[in-house]
PDB file of C-alpha atoms in Angstrom:
ATOM      1  CA  UNK G   1     106.556  51.401  88.424  1.00  0.00           C
ATOM      2  CA  UNK G   2     106.010  54.061  85.734  1.00  0.00           C
ATOM      3  CA  UNK G   3     108.179  52.487  83.034  1.00  0.00           C
ATOM      4  CA  UNK G   4     107.941  49.417  80.801  1.00  0.00           C
ATOM      5  CA  UNK G   5     104.641  47.758  79.917  1.00  0.00           C
ATOM      6  CA  UNK G   6     101.775  49.289  81.885  1.00  0.00           C
ATOM      7  CA  UNK G   7      98.355  47.866  81.048  1.00  0.00           C
ATOM      8  CA  UNK G   8      95.334  50.077  80.423  1.00  0.00           C
ATOM      9  CA  UNK G   9      93.103  47.496  82.063  1.00  0.00           C
ATOM     10  CA  UNK G  10      89.626  46.674  80.777  1.00  0.00           C
ATOM     11  CA  UNK G  11      86.761  46.715  83.284  1.00  0.00           C
ATOM     12  CA  UNK G  12      85.022  43.319  83.138  1.00  0.00           C
ATOM     13  CA  UNK G  13      81.248  43.249  83.525  1.00  0.00           C
ATOM     14  CA  UNK G  14      78.666  40.496  83.907  1.00  0.00           C
ATOM     15  CA  UNK G  15      75.644  39.936  81.644  1.00  0.00           C
ATOM     16  CA  UNK G  16      73.753  42.718  83.418  1.00  0.00           C
ATOM     17  CA  UNK G  17      76.550  45.254  83.103  1.00  0.00           C
ATOM     18  CA  UNK G  18      77.696  45.050  86.715  1.00  0.00           C
ATOM     19  CA  UNK G  19      81.376  44.806  87.642  1.00  0.00           C
ATOM     20  CA  UNK G  20      82.564  41.170  87.570  1.00  0.00           C
ATOM     21  CA  UNK G  21      84.817  40.580  90.560  1.00  0.00           C
ATOM     22  CA  UNK G  22      86.002  37.100  89.514  1.00  0.00           C
ATOM     23  CA  UNK G  23      87.049  38.250  86.035  1.00  0.00           C
ATOM     24  CA  UNK G  24      88.822  41.287  87.475  1.00  0.00           C
ATOM     25  CA  UNK G  25      90.736  38.986  89.833  1.00  0.00           C
ATOM     26  CA  UNK G  26      91.748  36.765  86.911  1.00  0.00           C
ATOM     27  CA  UNK G  27      92.934  39.763  84.890  1.00  0.00           C
ATOM     28  CA  UNK G  28      95.043  41.057  87.770  1.00  0.00           C
ATOM     29  CA  UNK G  29      96.548  37.611  88.401  1.00  0.00           C
ATOM     30  CA  UNK G  30      97.368  37.366  84.691  1.00  0.00           C
ATOM     31  CA  UNK G  31      99.325  40.624  84.787  1.00  0.00           C
ATOM     32  CA  UNK G  32     101.087  39.787  88.044  1.00  0.00           C
ATOM     33  CA  UNK G  33     102.153  36.427  86.580  1.00  0.00           C
ATOM     34  CA  UNK G  34     103.445  38.014  83.376  1.00  0.00           C
ATOM     35  CA  UNK G  35     105.271  40.810  85.236  1.00  0.00           C
ATOM     36  CA  UNK G  36     103.355  43.751  83.788  1.00  0.00           C
ATOM     37  CA  UNK G  37     104.878  46.849  85.420  1.00  0.00           C
ATOM     38  CA  UNK G  38     101.633  48.450  86.624  1.00  0.00           C
ATOM     39  CA  UNK G  39      97.882  48.622  86.060  1.00  0.00           C
ATOM     40  CA  UNK G  40      95.950  51.706  85.014  1.00  0.00           C
ATOM     41  CA  UNK G  41      92.502  51.246  86.530  1.00  0.00           C
ATOM     42  CA  UNK G  42      89.504  52.976  84.927  1.00  0.00           C
ATOM     43  CA  UNK G  43      91.178  54.860  82.143  1.00  0.00           C
ATOM     44  CA  UNK G  44      89.688  55.100  78.664  1.00  0.00           C
ATOM     45  CA  UNK G  45      90.044  51.337  78.105  1.00  0.00           C
ATOM     46  CA  UNK G  46      88.451  50.781  81.519  1.00  0.00           C
ATOM     47  CA  UNK G  47      85.305  52.592  80.305  1.00  0.00           C
ATOM     48  CA  UNK G  48      85.551  55.565  82.621  1.00  0.00           C
ATOM     49  CA  UNK G  49      83.073  57.435  80.436  1.00  0.00           C
ATOM     50  CA  UNK G  50      80.217  54.997  81.150  1.00  0.00           C
ATOM     51  CA  UNK G  51      80.852  54.357  84.837  1.00  0.00           C
ATOM     52  CA  UNK G  52      79.281  56.518  87.519  1.00  0.00           C
ATOM     53  CA  UNK G  53      81.733  58.229  89.865  1.00  0.00           C
ATOM     54  CA  UNK G  54      80.759  55.776  92.615  1.00  0.00           C
ATOM     55  CA  UNK G  55      81.446  52.831  90.296  1.00  0.00           C
ATOM     56  CA  UNK G  56      84.681  54.440  89.152  1.00  0.00           C
ATOM     57  CA  UNK G  57      85.932  54.683  92.727  1.00  0.00           C
ATOM     58  CA  UNK G  58      84.711  51.176  93.548  1.00  0.00           C
ATOM     59  CA  UNK G  59      86.547  49.616  90.589  1.00  0.00           C
ATOM     60  CA  UNK G  60      89.824  51.307  91.533  1.00  0.00           C
ATOM     61  CA  UNK G  61      89.462  50.243  95.161  1.00  0.00           C
ATOM     62  CA  UNK G  62      88.527  46.692  94.155  1.00  0.00           C
ATOM     63  CA  UNK G  63      91.581  46.560  91.889  1.00  0.00           C
ATOM     64  CA  UNK G  64      93.717  47.638  94.833  1.00  0.00           C
ATOM     65  CA  UNK G  65      92.129  44.986  97.041  1.00  0.00           C
ATOM     66  CA  UNK G  66      92.539  42.155  94.541  1.00  0.00           C
ATOM     67  CA  UNK G  67      96.064  43.132  93.547  1.00  0.00           C
ATOM     68  CA  UNK G  68      97.013  42.999  97.246  1.00  0.00           C
ATOM     69  CA  UNK G  69     100.204  45.033  96.720  1.00  0.00           C
ATOM     70  CA  UNK G  70     101.506  42.543  94.128  1.00  0.00           C
ATOM     71  CA  UNK G  71     101.436  45.140  91.327  1.00  0.00           C
ATOM     72  CA  UNK G  72     101.248  48.961  91.430  1.00  0.00           C
ATOM     73  CA  UNK G  73      97.876  50.507  90.563  1.00  0.00           C
ATOM     74  CA  UNK G  74      97.489  53.872  88.838  1.00  0.00           C
ATOM     75  CA  UNK G  75      94.020  55.414  88.985  1.00  0.00           C
ATOM     76  CA  UNK G  76      92.406  57.185  86.077  1.00  0.00           C
ATOM     77  CA  UNK G  77      91.171  60.461  87.566  1.00  0.00           C
ATOM     78  CA  UNK G  78      90.491  62.713  84.589  1.00  0.00           C
ATOM     79  CA  UNK G  79      87.310  64.723  84.075  1.00  0.00           C
ATOM     80  CA  UNK G  80      86.167  67.591  81.895  1.00  0.00           C
ATOM     81  CA  UNK G  81      85.381  69.669  84.993  1.00  0.00           C
ATOM     82  CA  UNK G  82      88.432  70.655  87.031  1.00  0.00           C
ATOM     83  CA  UNK G  83      86.568  70.449  90.336  1.00  0.00           C
ATOM     84  CA  UNK G  84      85.472  66.892  89.536  1.00  0.00           C
ATOM     85  CA  UNK G  85      89.010  65.841  88.615  1.00  0.00           C
ATOM     86  CA  UNK G  86      90.287  67.307  91.898  1.00  0.00           C
ATOM     87  CA  UNK G  87      87.553  65.569  93.889  1.00  0.00           C
ATOM     88  CA  UNK G  88      88.266  62.207  92.260  1.00  0.00           C
ATOM     89  CA  UNK G  89      92.011  62.587  92.763  1.00  0.00           C
ATOM     90  CA  UNK G  90      91.632  63.544  96.434  1.00  0.00           C
ATOM     91  CA  UNK G  91      89.417  60.496  96.960  1.00  0.00           C
ATOM     92  CA  UNK G  92      92.434  58.272  96.377  1.00  0.00           C
ATOM     93  CA  UNK G  93      94.802  60.059  98.773  1.00  0.00           C
ATOM     94  CA  UNK G  94      96.318  57.475 101.135  1.00  0.00           C
ATOM     95  CA  UNK G  95      94.354  54.693  99.395  1.00  0.00           C
ATOM     96  CA  UNK G  96      97.409  52.800  98.223  1.00  0.00           C
ATOM     97  CA  UNK G  97      97.421  53.826  94.568  1.00  0.00           C
ATOM     98  CA  UNK G  98     100.841  54.859  93.276  1.00  0.00           C
ATOM     99  CA  UNK G  99      99.682  57.730  91.091  1.00  0.00           C
ATOM    100  CA  UNK G 100      97.015  59.194  88.819  1.00  0.00           C
ATOM    101  CA  UNK G 101      96.542  59.309  85.065  1.00  0.00           C
ATOM    102  CA  UNK G 102      94.677  62.510  84.234  1.00  0.00           C
ATOM    103  CA  UNK G 103      93.300  63.062  80.761  1.00  0.00           C
ATOM    104  CA  UNK G 104      92.939  66.506  79.211  1.00  0.00           C
ATOM    105  CA  UNK G 105      89.439  67.953  79.742  1.00  0.00           C
ATOM    106  CA  UNK G 106      87.301  66.568  76.951  1.00  0.00           C
ATOM    107  CA  UNK G 107      84.485  68.337  75.065  1.00  0.00           C
ATOM    108  CA  UNK G 108      85.281  71.798  76.495  1.00  0.00           C
ATOM    109  CA  UNK G 109      88.147  72.370  74.026  1.00  0.00           C
ATOM    110  CA  UNK G 110      90.122  74.605  76.444  1.00  0.00           C
ATOM    111  CA  UNK G 111      92.968  76.885  75.420  1.00  0.00           C
ATOM    112  CA  UNK G 112      96.567  76.064  76.359  1.00  0.00           C
ATOM    113  CA  UNK G 113      96.219  78.436  79.313  1.00  0.00           C
ATOM    114  CA  UNK G 114      93.050  76.601  80.308  1.00  0.00           C
ATOM    115  CA  UNK G 115      94.845  73.267  80.163  1.00  0.00           C
ATOM    116  CA  UNK G 116      97.717  74.674  82.222  1.00  0.00           C
ATOM    117  CA  UNK G 117      95.388  76.039  84.911  1.00  0.00           C
ATOM    118  CA  UNK G 118      93.401  72.774  84.970  1.00  0.00           C
ATOM    119  CA  UNK G 119      96.417  70.564  85.680  1.00  0.00           C
ATOM    120  CA  UNK G 120      97.992  73.165  87.960  1.00  0.00           C
ATOM    121  CA  UNK G 121      94.858  73.160  90.129  1.00  0.00           C
ATOM    122  CA  UNK G 122      94.883  69.364  90.362  1.00  0.00           C
ATOM    123  CA  UNK G 123      98.585  69.316  91.224  1.00  0.00           C
ATOM    124  CA  UNK G 124      98.150  71.878  93.981  1.00  0.00           C
ATOM    125  CA  UNK G 125      95.381  69.832  95.602  1.00  0.00           C
ATOM    126  CA  UNK G 126      97.175  66.506  95.935  1.00  0.00           C
ATOM    127  CA  UNK G 127     100.523  64.959  96.751  1.00  0.00           C
ATOM    128  CA  UNK G 128      99.870  61.971  94.497  1.00  0.00           C
ATOM    129  CA  UNK G 129     102.134  61.659  91.428  1.00  0.00           C
ATOM    130  CA  UNK G 130     100.333  62.881  88.319  1.00  0.00           C
ATOM    131  CA  UNK G 131     100.752  61.588  84.761  1.00  0.00           C
ATOM    132  CA  UNK G 132      99.283  63.907  82.144  1.00  0.00           C
ATOM    133  CA  UNK G 133      97.302  62.173  79.389  1.00  0.00           C
ATOM    134  CA  UNK G 134      97.129  63.697  75.924  1.00  0.00           C
ATOM    135  CA  UNK G 135      94.775  61.995  73.446  1.00  0.00           C
ATOM    136  CA  UNK G 136      93.385  64.640  71.054  1.00  0.00           C
ATOM    137  CA  UNK G 137      91.493  62.103  68.936  1.00  0.00           C
ATOM    138  CA  UNK G 138      89.157  61.524  71.875  1.00  0.00           C
ATOM    139  CA  UNK G 139      89.172  64.793  73.767  1.00  0.00           C
ATOM    140  CA  UNK G 140      89.129  67.453  71.061  1.00  0.00           C
ATOM    141  CA  UNK G 141      92.106  69.305  72.532  1.00  0.00           C
ATOM    142  CA  UNK G 142      95.866  68.892  72.264  1.00  0.00           C
ATOM    143  CA  UNK G 143      98.282  69.454  75.154  1.00  0.00           C
ATOM    144  CA  UNK G 144     101.194  71.084  73.327  1.00  0.00           C
ATOM    145  CA  UNK G 145     104.861  70.581  74.279  1.00  0.00           C
ATOM    146  CA  UNK G 146     105.317  74.141  75.597  1.00  0.00           C
ATOM    147  CA  UNK G 147     102.394  73.646  77.968  1.00  0.00           C
ATOM    148  CA  UNK G 148     103.773  70.271  79.046  1.00  0.00           C
ATOM    149  CA  UNK G 149     107.070  71.999  79.885  1.00  0.00           C
ATOM    150  CA  UNK G 150     105.270  74.562  82.046  1.00  0.00           C
ATOM    151  CA  UNK G 151     103.466  71.782  83.907  1.00  0.00           C
ATOM    152  CA  UNK G 152     106.603  69.656  84.299  1.00  0.00           C
ATOM    153  CA  UNK G 153     107.885  72.237  86.768  1.00  0.00           C
ATOM    154  CA  UNK G 154     105.375  71.012  89.349  1.00  0.00           C
ATOM    155  CA  UNK G 155     107.015  68.437  91.594  1.00  0.00           C
ATOM    156  CA  UNK G 156     104.207  65.879  91.457  1.00  0.00           C
ATOM    157  CA  UNK G 157     103.592  66.105  87.681  1.00  0.00           C
ATOM    158  CA  UNK G 158     106.030  63.363  86.753  1.00  0.00           C
ATOM    159  CA  UNK G 159     105.279  62.521  83.142  1.00  0.00           C
ATOM    160  CA  UNK G 160     102.904  62.339  80.213  1.00  0.00           C
ATOM    161  CA  UNK G 161     101.088  59.616  78.346  1.00  0.00           C
ATOM    162  CA  UNK G 162     101.409  60.888  74.790  1.00  0.00           C
ATOM    163  CA  UNK G 163      98.793  59.239  72.577  1.00  0.00           C
ATOM    164  CA  UNK G 164      98.932  61.376  69.455  1.00  0.00           C
ATOM    165  CA  UNK G 165     101.000  58.784  67.596  1.00  0.00           C
ATOM    166  CA  UNK G 166     103.228  61.676  66.501  1.00  0.00           C
ATOM    167  CA  UNK G 167     106.773  60.543  67.220  1.00  0.00           C
ATOM    168  CA  UNK G 168     108.160  64.045  66.671  1.00  0.00           C
ATOM    169  CA  UNK G 169     106.542  65.002  69.984  1.00  0.00           C
ATOM    170  CA  UNK G 170     109.168  63.032  71.898  1.00  0.00           C
ATOM    171  CA  UNK G 171     112.108  65.270  71.045  1.00  0.00           C
ATOM    172  CA  UNK G 172     109.936  68.385  71.180  1.00  0.00           C
ATOM    173  CA  UNK G 173     109.058  67.588  74.792  1.00  0.00           C
ATOM    174  CA  UNK G 174     112.411  66.120  75.885  1.00  0.00           C
ATOM    175  CA  UNK G 175     114.274  69.258  74.829  1.00  0.00           C
ATOM    176  CA  UNK G 176     112.299  71.498  77.185  1.00  0.00           C
ATOM    177  CA  UNK G 177     111.594  69.383  80.287  1.00  0.00           C
ATOM    178  CA  UNK G 178     113.740  68.131  83.154  1.00  0.00           C
ATOM    179  CA  UNK G 179     115.642  64.902  82.542  1.00  0.00           C
ATOM    180  CA  UNK G 180     113.568  62.778  84.905  1.00  0.00           C
ATOM    181  CA  UNK G 181     110.241  63.721  83.315  1.00  0.00           C
ATOM    182  CA  UNK G 182     108.679  60.508  81.950  1.00  0.00           C
ATOM    183  CA  UNK G 183     107.432  60.156  78.389  1.00  0.00           C
ATOM    184  CA  UNK G 184     105.068  57.206  78.065  1.00  0.00           C
ATOM    185  CA  UNK G 185     103.522  56.075  74.800  1.00  0.00           C
ATOM    186  CA  UNK G 186      99.765  55.772  74.556  1.00  0.00           C
ATOM    187  CA  UNK G 187      99.821  54.210  71.098  1.00  0.00           C
ATOM    188  CA  UNK G 188     100.710  50.516  70.837  1.00  0.00           C
ATOM    189  CA  UNK G 189     101.425  50.657  67.110  1.00  0.00           C
ATOM    190  CA  UNK G 190     104.263  53.169  67.578  1.00  0.00           C
ATOM    191  CA  UNK G 191     105.283  52.309  71.154  1.00  0.00           C
ATOM    192  CA  UNK G 192     108.519  50.534  70.241  1.00  0.00           C
ATOM    193  CA  UNK G 193     109.695  53.451  68.093  1.00  0.00           C
ATOM    194  CA  UNK G 194     108.605  55.779  70.903  1.00  0.00           C
ATOM    195  CA  UNK G 195     110.871  53.969  73.384  1.00  0.00           C
ATOM    196  CA  UNK G 196     113.751  53.917  70.939  1.00  0.00           C
ATOM    197  CA  UNK G 197     113.483  57.700  70.632  1.00  0.00           C
ATOM    198  CA  UNK G 198     113.703  58.146  74.387  1.00  0.00           C
ATOM    199  CA  UNK G 199     110.360  57.082  75.845  1.00  0.00           C
ATOM    200  CA  UNK G 200     110.175  55.123  79.088  1.00  0.00           C
ATOM    201  CA  UNK G 201     107.377  52.698  78.254  1.00  0.00           C
ATOM    202  CA  UNK G 202     103.787  52.334  77.118  1.00  0.00           C
ATOM    203  CA  UNK G 203     100.347  52.365  78.679  1.00  0.00           C
ATOM    204  CA  UNK G 204      99.044  49.565  76.531  1.00  0.00           C
ATOM    205  CA  UNK G 205      95.727  48.233  75.255  1.00  0.00           C
ATOM    206  CA  UNK G 206      97.462  45.286  73.567  1.00  0.00           C
ATOM    207  CA  UNK G 207      98.867  44.187  76.944  1.00  0.00           C
ATOM    208  CA  UNK G 208      95.355  43.111  77.945  1.00  0.00           C
ATOM    209  CA  UNK G 209      95.701  40.295  75.414  1.00  0.00           C
ATOM    210  CA  UNK G 210      99.470  39.860  75.083  1.00  0.00           C
ATOM    211  CA  UNK G 211     100.893  40.785  78.485  1.00  0.00           C
ATOM    212  CA  UNK G 212     103.976  38.575  78.260  1.00  0.00           C
ATOM    213  CA  UNK G 213     104.862  39.823  74.794  1.00  0.00           C
ATOM    214  CA  UNK G 214     104.458  43.503  75.681  1.00  0.00           C
ATOM    215  CA  UNK G 215     106.626  43.059  78.784  1.00  0.00           C
ATOM    216  CA  UNK G 216     109.352  41.459  76.671  1.00  0.00           C
ATOM    217  CA  UNK G 217     109.168  44.147  73.980  1.00  0.00           C
ATOM    218  CA  UNK G 218     109.547  46.922  76.535  1.00  0.00           C
ATOM    219  CA  UNK G 219     112.226  45.112  78.511  1.00  0.00           C
ATOM    220  CA  UNK G 220     114.355  44.473  75.433  1.00  0.00           C
ATOM    221  CA  UNK G 221     113.838  48.010  74.140  1.00  0.00           C
ATOM    222  CA  UNK G 222     114.748  49.666  77.425  1.00  0.00           C
ATOM    223  CA  UNK G 223     117.944  47.573  77.451  1.00  0.00           C
ATOM    224  CA  UNK G 224     118.737  48.756  73.923  1.00  0.00           C
ATOM    225  CA  UNK G 225     118.115  45.343  72.337  1.00  0.00           C
ATOM    226  CA  UNK G 226     115.896  46.445  69.467  1.00  0.00           C
ATOM    227  CA  UNK G 227     116.546  43.343  67.366  1.00  0.00           C
ATOM    228  CA  UNK G 228     114.719  41.083  69.819  1.00  0.00           C
ATOM    229  CA  UNK G 229     112.154  43.779  70.615  1.00  0.00           C
ATOM    230  CA  UNK G 230     111.261  44.170  66.929  1.00  0.00           C
ATOM    231  CA  UNK G 231     111.120  40.446  66.371  1.00  0.00           C
ATOM    232  CA  UNK G 232     108.361  40.114  68.974  1.00  0.00           C
ATOM    233  CA  UNK G 233     106.635  43.336  67.998  1.00  0.00           C
ATOM    234  CA  UNK G 234     106.396  42.172  64.372  1.00  0.00           C
ATOM    235  CA  UNK G 235     104.091  39.356  65.487  1.00  0.00           C
ATOM    236  CA  UNK G 236     101.835  41.870  67.239  1.00  0.00           C
ATOM    237  CA  UNK G 237     101.578  44.393  64.402  1.00  0.00           C
ATOM    238  CA  UNK G 238      98.208  43.154  63.140  1.00  0.00           C
ATOM    239  CA  UNK G 239      96.928  42.946  66.706  1.00  0.00           C
ATOM    240  CA  UNK G 240      97.934  46.552  67.506  1.00  0.00           C
ATOM    241  CA  UNK G 241      95.922  47.651  64.475  1.00  0.00           C
ATOM    242  CA  UNK G 242      92.937  45.300  64.842  1.00  0.00           C
ATOM    243  CA  UNK G 243      92.271  46.384  68.426  1.00  0.00           C
ATOM    244  CA  UNK G 244      91.275  49.801  67.078  1.00  0.00           C
ATOM    245  CA  UNK G 245      89.159  48.814  64.079  1.00  0.00           C
ATOM    246  CA  UNK G 246      86.178  49.669  66.255  1.00  0.00           C
ATOM    247  CA  UNK G 247      86.244  52.083  69.191  1.00  0.00           C
ATOM    248  CA  UNK G 248      88.298  50.875  72.155  1.00  0.00           C
ATOM    249  CA  UNK G 249      87.461  48.776  74.216  1.00  0.00           C
ATOM    250  CA  UNK G 250      85.002  46.903  71.949  1.00  0.00           C
ATOM    251  CA  UNK G 251      87.633  44.710  70.235  1.00  0.00           C
ATOM    252  CA  UNK G 252      89.860  44.113  73.263  1.00  0.00           C
ATOM    253  CA  UNK G 253      86.967  42.990  75.444  1.00  0.00           C
ATOM    254  CA  UNK G 254      85.811  40.517  72.803  1.00  0.00           C
ATOM    255  CA  UNK G 255      89.323  39.082  72.491  1.00  0.00           C
ATOM    256  CA  UNK G 256      89.769  38.877  76.258  1.00  0.00           C
ATOM    257  CA  UNK G 257      86.649  36.746  76.426  1.00  0.00           C
ATOM    258  CA  UNK G 258      87.765  34.703  73.414  1.00  0.00           C
ATOM    259  CA  UNK G 259      91.030  33.644  75.062  1.00  0.00           C
ATOM    260  CA  UNK G 260      89.393  33.007  78.425  1.00  0.00           C
ATOM    261  CA  UNK G 261      90.493  35.987  80.495  1.00  0.00           C
ATOM    262  CA  UNK G 262      86.994  37.276  81.232  1.00  0.00           C
ATOM    263  CA  UNK G 263      83.558  35.640  81.312  1.00  0.00           C
ATOM    264  CA  UNK G 264      81.647  38.219  79.271  1.00  0.00           C
ATOM    265  CA  UNK G 265      82.452  40.915  76.733  1.00  0.00           C
ATOM    266  CA  UNK G 266      79.667  43.113  78.105  1.00  0.00           C
ATOM    267  CA  UNK G 267      79.737  46.808  77.200  1.00  0.00           C
ATOM    268  CA  UNK G 268      77.520  49.710  78.162  1.00  0.00           C
ATOM    269  CA  UNK G 269      75.707  51.908  75.706  1.00  0.00           C
ATOM    270  CA  UNK G 270      76.603  53.814  73.652  1.00  0.00           C
ATOM    271  CA  UNK G 271      79.254  51.103  73.087  1.00  0.00           C
ATOM    272  CA  UNK G 272      77.735  48.274  71.029  1.00  0.00           C
ATOM    273  CA  UNK G 273      78.654  44.602  70.416  1.00  0.00           C
ATOM    274  CA  UNK G 274      81.441  43.839  67.996  1.00  0.00           C
ATOM    275  CA  UNK G 275      80.749  43.426  64.258  1.00  0.00           C
ATOM    276  CA  UNK G 276      81.302  40.059  62.587  1.00  0.00           C
ATOM    277  CA  UNK G 277      83.736  41.625  60.122  1.00  0.00           C
ATOM    278  CA  UNK G 278      85.869  42.887  63.019  1.00  0.00           C
ATOM    279  CA  UNK G 279      85.865  39.446  64.631  1.00  0.00           C
ATOM    280  CA  UNK G 280      87.389  37.957  61.493  1.00  0.00           C
ATOM    281  CA  UNK G 281      90.205  40.491  61.500  1.00  0.00           C
ATOM    282  CA  UNK G 282      90.849  39.926  65.206  1.00  0.00           C
ATOM    283  CA  UNK G 283      90.960  36.160  64.630  1.00  0.00           C
ATOM    284  CA  UNK G 284      93.567  36.674  61.941  1.00  0.00           C
ATOM    285  CA  UNK G 285      95.555  39.028  64.188  1.00  0.00           C
ATOM    286  CA  UNK G 286      95.755  36.695  67.180  1.00  0.00           C
ATOM    287  CA  UNK G 287      96.684  33.759  64.934  1.00  0.00           C
ATOM    288  CA  UNK G 288      99.508  35.826  63.443  1.00  0.00           C
ATOM    289  CA  UNK G 289     100.575  36.840  66.952  1.00  0.00           C
ATOM    290  CA  UNK G 290     100.544  33.163  67.953  1.00  0.00           C
ATOM    291  CA  UNK G 291      98.115  33.800  70.800  1.00  0.00           C
ATOM    292  CA  UNK G 292      95.924  30.711  71.103  1.00  0.00           C
ATOM    293  CA  UNK G 293      92.205  30.624  71.861  1.00  0.00           C
ATOM    294  CA  UNK G 294      91.454  29.381  75.353  1.00  0.00           C
ATOM    295  CA  UNK G 295      95.164  29.195  76.022  1.00  0.00           C
ATOM    296  CA  UNK G 296      96.475  28.384  79.463  1.00  0.00           C
ATOM    297  CA  UNK G 297      96.896  31.952  80.629  1.00  0.00           C
ATOM    298  CA  UNK G 298      98.983  31.219  83.736  1.00  0.00           C
TER     299      UNK G 298
END
């Protein structure tokens, strides 16, 4: 459940900015049908930063309800305050989620010792499997390989989502952690290379739009068939790039609406509606990827 194509699921909202149950159900059904390995609920792509804690919990629990054990659900439980991250993690004990994705504390810019103590405290307060999440471009701090190795010694810290885009990190981490520690890409553009270098999968934004293709890429790659994996990935190259022309999840929500997966591309401030220039590039990207508008999703 922690390998292959894992989707960083968007959080669909109605015109008033409230969670849209029917669109969330359609998204989950889409990923079940296309055999996505697991769902990350309320991570960065799920707009954790603009949801209240009550909404955050409700979206995860609604995702669990609507998935009805058909697909594993991983909860985003990161926070910049350690006590808040612990509280959110403990809220999902015995809920049915299969693990937590916990981002490095943003804004605070902690030291490596601070990062170690933060994740250590979370680990010691839960039995849920923990996936570390390193994304310096958003958080302002970088979880370095030596610190990852220290944290990998905790039984329930099972892996890391590495979203630096720096492929050299794979060997740096693999050389100093136990063999079963999971390395998961957090960068769609380099995910295939990441797997080829020893990664176990990707937590993907692109999978929101191209679930079937991302599943095939990961499946082929994990079997060592990089010819077929690269053939499919080549079609998605423009899409991987276009989804980050504007801050995530602005582009991916617009595209999800465009192809009929969600009813509205509603965002909450300070996220703003997509620019016309970005729309044109996204149109070009999905045409190149051979993903049709209003396609029959499943």
